[in-house]
mmCIF file of C-alpha atoms and ligand atoms in Angstrom:
data_model
loop_
_atom_site.group_PDB
_atom_site.id
_atom_site.type_symbol
_atom_site.label_atom_id
_atom_site.label_comp_id
_atom_site.label_asym_id
_atom_site.label_seq_id
_atom_site.Cartn_x
_atom_site.Cartn_y
_atom_site.Cartn_z
ATOM 1 C CA UNK V 1 16.378 12.351 -19.967
ATOM 2 C CA UNK V 2 18.931 10.867 -18.046
ATOM 3 C CA UNK V 3 17.415 8.275 -15.222
ATOM 4 C CA UNK V 4 20.436 8.087 -12.751
ATOM 5 C CA UNK V 5 18.615 7.206 -9.317
ATOM 6 C CA UNK V 6 17.077 3.763 -9.403
ATOM 7 C CA UNK V 7 12.880 3.576 -9.013
ATOM 8 C CA UNK V 8 10.676 2.827 -7.110
ATOM 9 C CA UNK V 9 6.898 1.976 -8.038
ATOM 10 C CA UNK V 10 4.366 1.340 -5.427
ATOM 11 C CA UNK V 11 0.688 2.099 -4.978
ATOM 12 C CA UNK V 12 -3.102 1.675 -3.494
ATOM 13 C CA UNK V 13 -6.199 0.728 -4.511
ATOM 14 C CA UNK V 14 -8.293 4.183 -4.637
ATOM 15 C CA UNK V 15 -10.877 2.094 -2.688
ATOM 16 C CA UNK V 16 -11.083 4.097 0.009
ATOM 17 C CA UNK V 17 -9.007 6.125 2.781
ATOM 18 C CA UNK V 18 -5.381 5.064 3.918
ATOM 19 C CA UNK V 19 -5.120 3.529 7.775
ATOM 20 C CA UNK V 20 -2.031 2.708 10.323
ATOM 21 C CA UNK V 21 -1.873 -0.726 8.675
ATOM 22 C CA UNK V 22 -0.811 0.856 5.221
ATOM 23 C CA UNK V 23 1.486 3.325 7.060
ATOM 24 C CA UNK V 24 3.338 0.604 8.875
ATOM 25 C CA UNK V 25 2.803 -2.016 6.027
ATOM 26 C CA UNK V 26 4.108 0.343 2.945
ATOM 27 C CA UNK V 27 3.733 4.680 3.376
ATOM 28 C CA UNK V 28 6.528 4.690 6.170
ATOM 29 C CA UNK V 29 9.323 3.361 3.812
ATOM 30 C CA UNK V 30 7.622 4.854 0.936
ATOM 31 C CA UNK V 31 8.815 8.362 2.933
ATOM 32 C CA UNK V 32 12.224 6.995 3.659
ATOM 33 C CA UNK V 33 12.839 5.804 0.729
ATOM 34 C CA UNK V 34 12.104 9.105 -1.558
ATOM 35 C CA UNK V 35 15.506 10.766 -1.385
ATOM 36 C CA UNK V 36 17.306 7.519 -2.679
ATOM 37 C CA UNK V 37 14.746 6.516 -5.204
ATOM 38 C CA UNK V 38 12.623 8.300 -7.850
ATOM 39 C CA UNK V 39 9.687 7.441 -6.825
ATOM 40 C CA UNK V 40 6.537 6.276 -8.256
ATOM 41 C CA UNK V 41 3.177 5.902 -6.632
ATOM 42 C CA UNK V 42 0.287 4.348 -8.360
ATOM 43 C CA UNK V 43 -3.272 5.698 -7.789
ATOM 44 C CA UNK V 44 -4.753 1.916 -8.894
ATOM 45 C CA UNK V 45 -7.954 2.916 -9.848
ATOM 46 C CA UNK V 46 -8.819 0.115 -12.381
ATOM 47 C CA UNK V 47 -7.025 -2.181 -9.996
ATOM 48 C CA UNK V 48 -10.228 -0.730 -7.782
ATOM 49 C CA UNK V 49 -12.488 -1.758 -10.362
ATOM 50 C CA UNK V 50 -11.701 -5.696 -9.662
ATOM 51 C CA UNK V 51 -13.405 -5.615 -6.231
ATOM 52 C CA UNK V 52 -15.181 -2.036 -6.463
ATOM 53 C CA UNK V 53 -16.448 -2.112 -9.717
ATOM 54 C CA UNK V 54 -20.114 -1.664 -8.704
ATOM 55 C CA UNK V 55 -18.866 1.439 -6.695
ATOM 56 C CA UNK V 56 -17.593 4.101 -9.307
ATOM 57 C CA UNK V 57 -18.045 7.236 -7.756
ATOM 58 C CA UNK V 58 -16.192 5.998 -4.384
ATOM 59 C CA UNK V 59 -13.160 4.757 -6.748
ATOM 60 C CA UNK V 60 -13.008 8.203 -8.565
ATOM 61 C CA UNK V 61 -13.364 10.590 -5.033
ATOM 62 C CA UNK V 62 -10.760 8.055 -3.420
ATOM 63 C CA UNK V 63 -8.137 9.322 -5.905
ATOM 64 C CA UNK V 64 -8.091 12.335 -4.415
ATOM 65 C CA UNK V 65 -8.226 11.122 -0.830
ATOM 66 C CA UNK V 66 -5.362 8.421 -1.272
ATOM 67 C CA UNK V 67 -2.949 10.789 -2.522
ATOM 68 C CA UNK V 68 -3.542 13.170 0.185
ATOM 69 C CA UNK V 69 -3.053 10.309 2.909
ATOM 70 C CA UNK V 70 0.349 9.952 0.828
ATOM 71 C CA UNK V 71 0.879 13.486 1.180
ATOM 72 C CA UNK V 72 0.183 13.843 4.885
ATOM 73 C CA UNK V 73 2.560 10.991 5.956
ATOM 74 C CA UNK V 74 5.554 13.304 4.354
ATOM 75 C CA UNK V 75 5.857 12.342 0.415
ATOM 76 C CA UNK V 76 7.400 15.448 -0.854
ATOM 77 C CA UNK V 77 5.127 16.915 -3.835
ATOM 78 C CA UNK V 78 8.502 17.685 -5.131
ATOM 79 C CA UNK V 79 10.315 14.641 -4.726
ATOM 80 C CA UNK V 80 7.515 11.753 -5.404
ATOM 81 C CA UNK V 81 5.392 11.224 -9.039
ATOM 82 C CA UNK V 82 1.578 10.537 -8.175
ATOM 83 C CA UNK V 83 0.180 8.441 -11.760
ATOM 84 C CA UNK V 84 -3.792 7.421 -11.890
ATOM 85 C CA UNK V 85 -3.605 4.380 -13.219
ATOM 86 C CA UNK V 86 -6.258 4.209 -15.499
ATOM 87 C CA UNK V 87 -5.142 7.193 -17.666
ATOM 88 C CA UNK V 88 -1.766 5.660 -18.395
ATOM 89 C CA UNK V 89 -2.623 2.964 -21.418
ATOM 90 C CA UNK V 90 0.381 2.108 -21.779
ATOM 91 C CA UNK V 91 -0.135 -0.163 -18.864
ATOM 92 C CA UNK V 92 -3.254 -1.327 -19.979
ATOM 93 C CA UNK V 93 -1.596 -2.808 -22.880
ATOM 94 C CA UNK V 94 1.478 -4.217 -21.236
ATOM 95 C CA UNK V 95 -1.677 -5.976 -19.270
ATOM 96 C CA UNK V 96 -2.660 -8.118 -22.597
ATOM 97 C CA UNK V 97 0.594 -8.867 -23.596
ATOM 98 C CA UNK V 98 1.744 -10.192 -20.282
ATOM 99 C CA UNK V 99 -1.385 -12.099 -20.002
ATOM 100 C CA UNK V 100 -0.754 -14.031 -23.275
ATOM 101 C CA UNK V 101 2.308 -15.731 -21.635
ATOM 102 C CA UNK V 102 1.067 -16.405 -17.823
ATOM 103 C CA UNK V 103 -0.273 -19.528 -16.701
ATOM 104 C CA UNK V 104 -4.483 -19.623 -15.411
ATOM 105 C CA UNK V 105 -2.880 -22.155 -12.625
ATOM 106 C CA UNK V 106 0.113 -19.845 -11.376
ATOM 107 C CA UNK V 107 -3.034 -17.460 -10.940
ATOM 108 C CA UNK V 108 -5.397 -19.773 -9.221
ATOM 109 C CA UNK V 109 -2.082 -20.648 -6.999
ATOM 110 C CA UNK V 110 -1.489 -17.208 -5.653
ATOM 111 C CA UNK V 111 -1.893 -17.336 -1.895
ATOM 112 C CA UNK V 112 -3.100 -13.850 -1.973
ATOM 113 C CA UNK V 113 -5.407 -14.399 -4.217
ATOM 114 C CA UNK V 114 -6.743 -17.606 -3.039
ATOM 115 C CA UNK V 115 -7.072 -15.608 0.379
ATOM 116 C CA UNK V 116 -8.623 -12.295 -0.879
ATOM 117 C CA UNK V 117 -11.264 -14.148 -3.743
ATOM 118 C CA UNK V 118 -12.280 -16.658 -0.417
ATOM 119 C CA UNK V 119 -13.263 -12.848 1.446
ATOM 120 C CA UNK V 120 -15.050 -12.337 -1.679
ATOM 121 C CA UNK V 121 -16.828 -15.457 -2.283
ATOM 122 C CA UNK V 122 -15.196 -18.221 -5.198
ATOM 123 C CA UNK V 123 -17.950 -18.118 -7.023
ATOM 124 C CA UNK V 124 -17.740 -14.772 -7.893
ATOM 125 C CA UNK V 125 -14.380 -14.715 -8.807
ATOM 126 C CA UNK V 126 -13.905 -12.740 -12.277
ATOM 127 C CA UNK V 127 -11.241 -12.496 -15.521
ATOM 128 C CA UNK V 128 -10.111 -9.098 -14.000
ATOM 129 C CA UNK V 129 -9.717 -10.044 -10.591
ATOM 130 C CA UNK V 130 -7.731 -13.094 -11.124
ATOM 131 C CA UNK V 131 -5.533 -11.458 -13.439
ATOM 132 C CA UNK V 132 -4.752 -8.388 -10.945
ATOM 133 C CA UNK V 133 -1.786 -9.659 -10.366
ATOM 134 C CA UNK V 134 -0.706 -9.307 -14.268
ATOM 135 C CA UNK V 135 -1.799 -6.193 -14.586
ATOM 136 C CA UNK V 136 0.116 -4.922 -11.210
ATOM 137 C CA UNK V 137 3.276 -6.750 -12.919
ATOM 138 C CA UNK V 138 2.109 -4.222 -15.616
ATOM 139 C CA UNK V 139 1.458 -1.220 -12.957
ATOM 140 C CA UNK V 140 5.753 -1.995 -12.088
ATOM 141 C CA UNK V 141 7.350 -2.621 -15.444
ATOM 142 C CA UNK V 142 5.864 -0.007 -17.582
ATOM 143 C CA UNK V 143 8.570 2.471 -16.105
ATOM 144 C CA UNK V 144 11.232 -0.518 -15.301
ATOM 145 C CA UNK V 145 10.827 -0.242 -11.896
ATOM 146 C CA UNK V 146 13.979 -1.705 -10.002
ATOM 147 C CA UNK V 147 12.552 -1.841 -6.534
ATOM 148 C CA UNK V 148 8.553 -2.121 -4.808
ATOM 149 C CA UNK V 149 8.245 -1.441 -1.038
ATOM 150 C CA UNK V 150 5.160 -3.969 0.084
ATOM 151 C CA UNK V 151 3.292 -5.413 2.523
ATOM 152 C CA UNK V 152 3.798 -9.464 3.021
ATOM 153 C CA UNK V 153 0.413 -9.902 1.201
ATOM 154 C CA UNK V 154 2.036 -8.447 -1.840
ATOM 155 C CA UNK V 155 5.222 -10.532 -2.003
ATOM 156 C CA UNK V 156 3.635 -13.083 -4.108
ATOM 157 C CA UNK V 157 2.975 -10.758 -6.595
ATOM 158 C CA UNK V 158 6.009 -9.619 -6.809
ATOM 159 C CA UNK V 159 7.630 -13.289 -7.725
ATOM 160 C CA UNK V 160 4.932 -13.715 -10.501
ATOM 161 C CA UNK V 161 6.151 -10.420 -11.886
ATOM 162 C CA UNK V 162 9.766 -11.336 -11.786
ATOM 163 C CA UNK V 163 8.331 -14.541 -13.493
ATOM 164 C CA UNK V 164 6.467 -12.925 -16.150
ATOM 165 C CA UNK V 165 9.215 -10.602 -16.978
ATOM 166 C CA UNK V 166 11.876 -13.128 -17.365
ATOM 167 C CA UNK V 167 9.608 -14.991 -19.543
ATOM 168 C CA UNK V 168 8.932 -12.111 -21.510
ATOM 169 C CA UNK V 169 12.339 -10.934 -21.825
ATOM 170 C CA UNK V 170 13.538 -14.295 -23.049
ATOM 171 C CA UNK V 171 10.730 -14.355 -25.627
ATOM 172 C CA UNK V 172 10.930 -11.360 -27.581
ATOM 173 C CA UNK V 173 14.791 -9.749 -26.469
ATOM 174 C CA UNK V 174 13.646 -7.011 -24.500
ATOM 175 C CA UNK V 175 15.165 -5.805 -21.553
ATOM 176 C CA UNK V 176 12.234 -5.410 -19.008
ATOM 177 C CA UNK V 177 13.683 -4.861 -15.526
ATOM 178 C CA UNK V 178 13.126 -7.201 -13.243
ATOM 179 C CA UNK V 179 11.910 -5.804 -10.350
ATOM 180 C CA UNK V 180 12.992 -6.086 -6.289
ATOM 181 C CA UNK V 181 10.425 -6.003 -3.468
ATOM 182 C CA UNK V 182 11.204 -4.305 0.165
ATOM 183 C CA UNK V 183 9.264 -5.762 2.656
ATOM 184 C CA UNK V 184 8.539 -3.901 5.545
ATOM 185 C CA UNK V 185 9.883 -4.158 8.878
ATOM 186 C CA UNK V 186 6.464 -5.161 10.677
ATOM 187 C CA UNK V 187 4.757 -8.082 9.130
ATOM 188 C CA UNK V 188 1.086 -7.265 9.378
ATOM 189 C CA UNK V 189 -0.698 -4.715 11.689
ATOM 190 C CA UNK V 190 -3.796 -6.480 13.805
ATOM 191 C CA UNK V 191 -6.666 -5.134 14.675
ATOM 192 C CA UNK V 192 -6.967 -3.768 18.555
ATOM 193 C CA UNK V 193 -10.588 -5.673 18.495
ATOM 194 C CA UNK V 194 -8.353 -9.093 17.778
ATOM 195 C CA UNK V 195 -8.824 -9.671 14.278
ATOM 196 C CA UNK V 196 -5.485 -10.821 12.563
ATOM 197 C CA UNK V 197 -5.538 -7.985 10.351
ATOM 198 C CA UNK V 198 -6.690 -3.976 10.558
ATOM 199 C CA UNK V 199 -8.859 -3.125 7.202
ATOM 200 C CA UNK V 200 -11.771 -0.954 5.838
ATOM 201 C CA UNK V 201 -14.136 -4.066 6.038
ATOM 202 C CA UNK V 202 -13.443 -5.265 9.103
ATOM 203 C CA UNK V 203 -14.416 -1.905 10.942
ATOM 204 C CA UNK V 204 -11.427 -1.682 12.981
ATOM 205 C CA UNK V 205 -9.238 -0.001 10.849
ATOM 206 C CA UNK V 206 -7.632 3.887 12.543
ATOM 207 C CA UNK V 207 -7.919 6.235 9.580
ATOM 208 C CA UNK V 208 -4.679 8.255 8.814
ATOM 209 C CA UNK V 209 -7.100 11.353 8.896
ATOM 210 C CA UNK V 210 -9.220 10.310 11.997
ATOM 211 C CA UNK V 211 -9.655 12.949 15.023
ATOM 212 C CA UNK V 212 -8.115 12.474 18.322
ATOM 213 C CA UNK V 213 -11.438 11.182 19.544
ATOM 214 C CA UNK V 214 -11.568 8.840 16.767
ATOM 215 C CA UNK V 215 -8.768 7.712 17.632
ATOM 216 C CA UNK V 216 -9.721 7.313 21.636
ATOM 217 C CA UNK V 217 -12.598 5.370 20.649
ATOM 218 C CA UNK V 218 -10.569 2.753 18.702
ATOM 219 C CA UNK V 219 -7.960 2.640 21.712
ATOM 220 C CA UNK V 220 -10.162 2.697 24.492
ATOM 221 C CA UNK V 221 -12.107 -0.307 22.876
ATOM 222 C CA UNK V 222 -9.702 -2.764 22.410
ATOM 223 C CA UNK V 223 -9.539 -6.051 24.003
ATOM 224 C CA UNK V 224 -7.013 -7.003 26.490
ATOM 225 C CA UNK V 225 -5.957 -9.866 27.979
ATOM 226 C CA UNK V 226 -9.039 -11.210 29.126
ATOM 227 C CA UNK V 227 -7.409 -12.630 32.269
ATOM 228 C CA UNK V 228 -6.832 -9.220 33.863
ATOM 229 C CA UNK V 229 -9.582 -8.510 36.005
ATOM 230 C CA UNK V 230 -8.131 -5.593 37.431
ATOM 231 C CA UNK V 231 -5.122 -3.665 37.259
ATOM 232 C CA UNK V 232 -3.056 -5.079 39.664
ATOM 233 C CA UNK V 233 -3.548 -8.692 37.987
ATOM 234 C CA UNK V 234 -0.529 -10.203 36.786
ATOM 235 C CA UNK V 235 -1.371 -9.980 32.720
ATOM 236 C CA UNK V 236 0.074 -11.863 29.719
ATOM 237 C CA UNK V 237 1.393 -8.928 27.258
ATOM 238 C CA UNK V 238 1.999 -11.455 24.319
ATOM 239 C CA UNK V 239 -1.790 -11.985 24.038
ATOM 240 C CA UNK V 240 -2.605 -8.183 24.210
ATOM 241 C CA UNK V 241 -3.490 -5.893 21.282
ATOM 242 C CA UNK V 242 -2.472 -2.926 22.977
ATOM 243 C CA UNK V 243 1.023 -4.320 23.677
ATOM 244 C CA UNK V 244 1.250 -5.686 20.396
ATOM 245 C CA UNK V 245 0.933 -1.964 19.307
ATOM 246 C CA UNK V 246 3.012 -0.365 21.764
ATOM 247 C CA UNK V 247 5.732 -2.928 19.984
ATOM 248 C CA UNK V 248 5.080 -1.282 16.520
ATOM 249 C CA UNK V 249 4.224 2.074 17.611
ATOM 250 C CA UNK V 250 6.410 2.615 20.810
ATOM 251 C CA UNK V 251 9.139 -0.041 21.002
ATOM 252 C CA UNK V 252 11.301 1.867 23.163
ATOM 253 C CA UNK V 253 9.021 2.022 25.947
ATOM 254 C CA UNK V 254 7.222 -1.318 25.076
ATOM 255 C CA UNK V 255 9.745 -3.615 27.086
ATOM 256 C CA UNK V 256 8.926 -1.887 30.055
ATOM 257 C CA UNK V 257 5.167 -1.542 29.280
ATOM 258 C CA UNK V 258 5.232 -5.692 29.021
ATOM 259 C CA UNK V 259 7.218 -5.798 32.714
ATOM 260 C CA UNK V 260 5.087 -3.244 34.276
ATOM 261 C CA UNK V 261 1.734 -5.698 32.827
ATOM 262 C CA UNK V 262 3.428 -8.726 33.665
ATOM 263 C CA UNK V 263 3.719 -7.777 37.456
ATOM 264 C CA UNK V 264 0.432 -6.118 37.480
ATOM 265 C CA UNK V 265 1.922 -2.573 37.770
ATOM 266 C CA UNK V 266 0.409 -0.888 34.969
ATOM 267 C CA UNK V 267 -3.622 -1.178 34.528
ATOM 268 C CA UNK V 268 -5.167 -1.865 31.160
ATOM 269 C CA UNK V 269 -6.647 2.170 31.240
ATOM 270 C CA UNK V 270 -3.145 3.516 31.727
ATOM 271 C CA UNK V 271 -1.598 1.477 28.725
ATOM 272 C CA UNK V 272 -4.048 2.669 26.527
ATOM 273 C CA UNK V 273 -4.043 5.971 27.482
ATOM 274 C CA UNK V 274 -0.422 6.126 26.760
ATOM 275 C CA UNK V 275 -0.623 4.386 23.264
ATOM 276 C CA UNK V 276 -3.354 6.663 22.605
ATOM 277 C CA UNK V 277 -0.838 9.848 23.096
ATOM 278 C CA UNK V 278 1.884 7.797 21.085
ATOM 279 C CA UNK V 279 -0.482 7.607 18.255
ATOM 280 C CA UNK V 280 -1.326 11.099 18.384
ATOM 281 C CA UNK V 281 1.890 11.932 18.261
ATOM 282 C CA UNK V 282 2.715 10.033 15.286
ATOM 283 C CA UNK V 283 -1.317 11.331 13.448
ATOM 284 C CA UNK V 284 -0.217 14.988 14.238
ATOM 285 C CA UNK V 285 1.790 16.640 12.100
ATOM 286 C CA UNK V 286 -0.154 14.365 9.589
ATOM 287 C CA UNK V 287 -3.041 16.057 10.316
ATOM 288 C CA UNK V 288 -1.215 19.556 9.540
ATOM 289 C CA UNK V 289 -0.538 18.982 6.356
ATOM 290 C CA UNK V 290 -3.896 17.314 5.117
ATOM 291 C CA UNK V 291 -5.429 20.411 6.204
ATOM 292 C CA UNK V 292 -3.214 22.149 4.071
ATOM 293 C CA UNK V 293 -3.837 19.826 0.986
ATOM 294 C CA UNK V 294 -7.496 19.777 1.700
ATOM 295 C CA UNK V 295 -7.309 23.757 1.043
ATOM 296 C CA UNK V 296 -5.405 23.523 -1.874
ATOM 297 C CA UNK V 297 -7.219 20.738 -3.958
ATOM 298 C CA UNK V 298 -6.605 22.075 -7.323
ATOM 299 C CA UNK V 299 -2.519 21.525 -6.294
ATOM 300 C CA UNK V 300 -3.277 17.975 -5.509
ATOM 301 C CA UNK V 301 -5.038 17.529 -8.879
ATOM 302 C CA UNK V 302 -2.670 19.469 -10.670
ATOM 303 C CA UNK V 303 0.058 17.083 -8.495
ATOM 304 C CA UNK V 304 -1.391 13.826 -10.484
ATOM 305 C CA UNK V 305 -1.678 15.393 -13.905
ATOM 306 C CA UNK V 306 1.411 16.312 -13.976
ATOM 307 C CA UNK V 307 2.977 12.799 -12.812
ATOM 308 C CA UNK V 308 0.709 11.218 -14.843
ATOM 309 C CA UNK V 309 1.872 13.306 -18.305
ATOM 310 C CA UNK V 310 5.177 12.040 -17.068
ATOM 311 C CA UNK V 311 4.466 8.594 -16.508
ATOM 312 C CA UNK V 312 2.869 8.542 -20.057
ATOM 313 C CA UNK V 313 5.917 10.236 -21.870
ATOM 314 C CA UNK V 314 7.959 7.448 -19.956
ATOM 315 C CA UNK V 315 5.309 4.291 -20.644
ATOM 316 C CA UNK V 316 4.794 5.031 -24.507
ATOM 317 C CA UNK V 317 8.527 5.333 -25.071
ATOM 318 C CA UNK V 318 9.065 1.785 -23.687
ATOM 319 C CA UNK V 319 6.250 0.309 -24.898
ATOM 320 C CA UNK V 320 6.904 1.491 -28.327
ATOM 321 C CA UNK V 321 10.253 -0.421 -28.059
ATOM 322 C CA UNK V 322 8.678 -3.166 -26.666
ATOM 323 C CA UNK V 323 6.104 -3.533 -29.368
ATOM 324 C CA UNK V 324 9.059 -2.996 -32.223
ATOM 325 C CA UNK V 325 10.759 -5.946 -30.350
ATOM 326 C CA UNK V 326 7.606 -8.324 -30.530
ATOM 327 C CA UNK V 327 7.031 -6.954 -33.889
ATOM 328 C CA UNK V 328 3.890 -5.499 -33.721
ATOM 329 C CA UNK V 329 4.508 -3.356 -36.508
ATOM 330 C CA UNK V 330 2.284 -1.407 -39.331
HETATM 331 N N1 LIG W 401 -2.275 -4.312 -4.484
HETATM 332 C C1 LIG W 401 -1.387 -3.389 -3.916
HETATM 333 C C2 LIG W 401 -2.448 -2.922 -2.806
HETATM 334 O O1 LIG W 401 -3.404 -3.628 -2.962
HETATM 335 C C3 LIG W 401 -2.125 -2.212 -4.944
HETATM 336 C C4 LIG W 401 -0.961 -1.815 -5.822
HETATM 337 C C5 LIG W 401 -1.783 -1.483 -7.286
HETATM 338 C C6 LIG W 401 0.136 -1.871 -6.293
HETATM 339 N N2 LIG W 401 -0.732 -1.741 -7.958
HETATM 340 C C7 LIG W 401 0.613 -1.564 -7.357
HETATM 341 C C8 LIG W 401 1.612 -2.033 -4.946
HETATM 342 C C9 LIG W 401 1.968 -1.749 -7.706
HETATM 343 C C10 LIG W 401 2.632 -2.335 -5.696
HETATM 344 C C11 LIG W 401 2.907 -1.751 -7.169
HETATM 345 O O2 LIG W 401 -1.858 -2.815 -1.700
#
């Protein structure tokens, strides 16, 4: 089978539903790039175990949830390939081979690993968690992906992947593709509560599957400029969480809203109401697609099974070539 388009591989840990942070960080660019690239979406249920090994049921049910989240934002099931990581043994085998040539210090100094490990508690750092960038390198390279659209926290992992691939190719004469990354235009989506990051564990996430009522509840309780006592007090939009969201989700109106706030001509409640409308306009088509897939779960499951079969064909073929070069032969 001739490969014409360049490949994208990107993925999500299956540890729960996806939220607006995932959307601006990665999902939106997946949709934009799906015509230009042959796209693989990895349902990373093995990587999910690195932090959620005590919750295997959650990981399993999230496989469907995360797939539906991806479909709901407009990924076309005719175009993209969904892959269940745990069902692709070539990824696991490649992980082992890569683990031989990566220095432990490089993993220990990876800034994302350091931050995440701090959040989970250093003393509990497992071998599998420390090594997840190595397995992520196998995720990306089993199909020789050219490009990985990611949020900024994943950049150190892609740089590590490039190093591993270069070293591996030099050692064994393989021709594994060195992946590039494409950074999302929005850095990191902060929480409406003022937290630096929107996250499941922070309780500040607006999920792609949230109802209009839930979205309004989150927006209504957002922390704005604390110095604004009344609607006519001049505000400082730069320190306001709601304004930050206008910049991300309502870029055309944001400058005007910022100006009105500075002049004390728009109150926080009006500003929140407008943001609520903008977010619901974005989410409404997602809800419609979601409703379809939730009513057709067998279709979703078959999509994953079929995509995973395709991934196995590609992965097994590549792995066989790699093993031959490594002199791993019978
Ligand atoms: N680590 C990624 C995240 O937490 C998920 C992921 C797993 C991934 N495998 C990948 C992303 C391969 C890009 C490519 O979001």
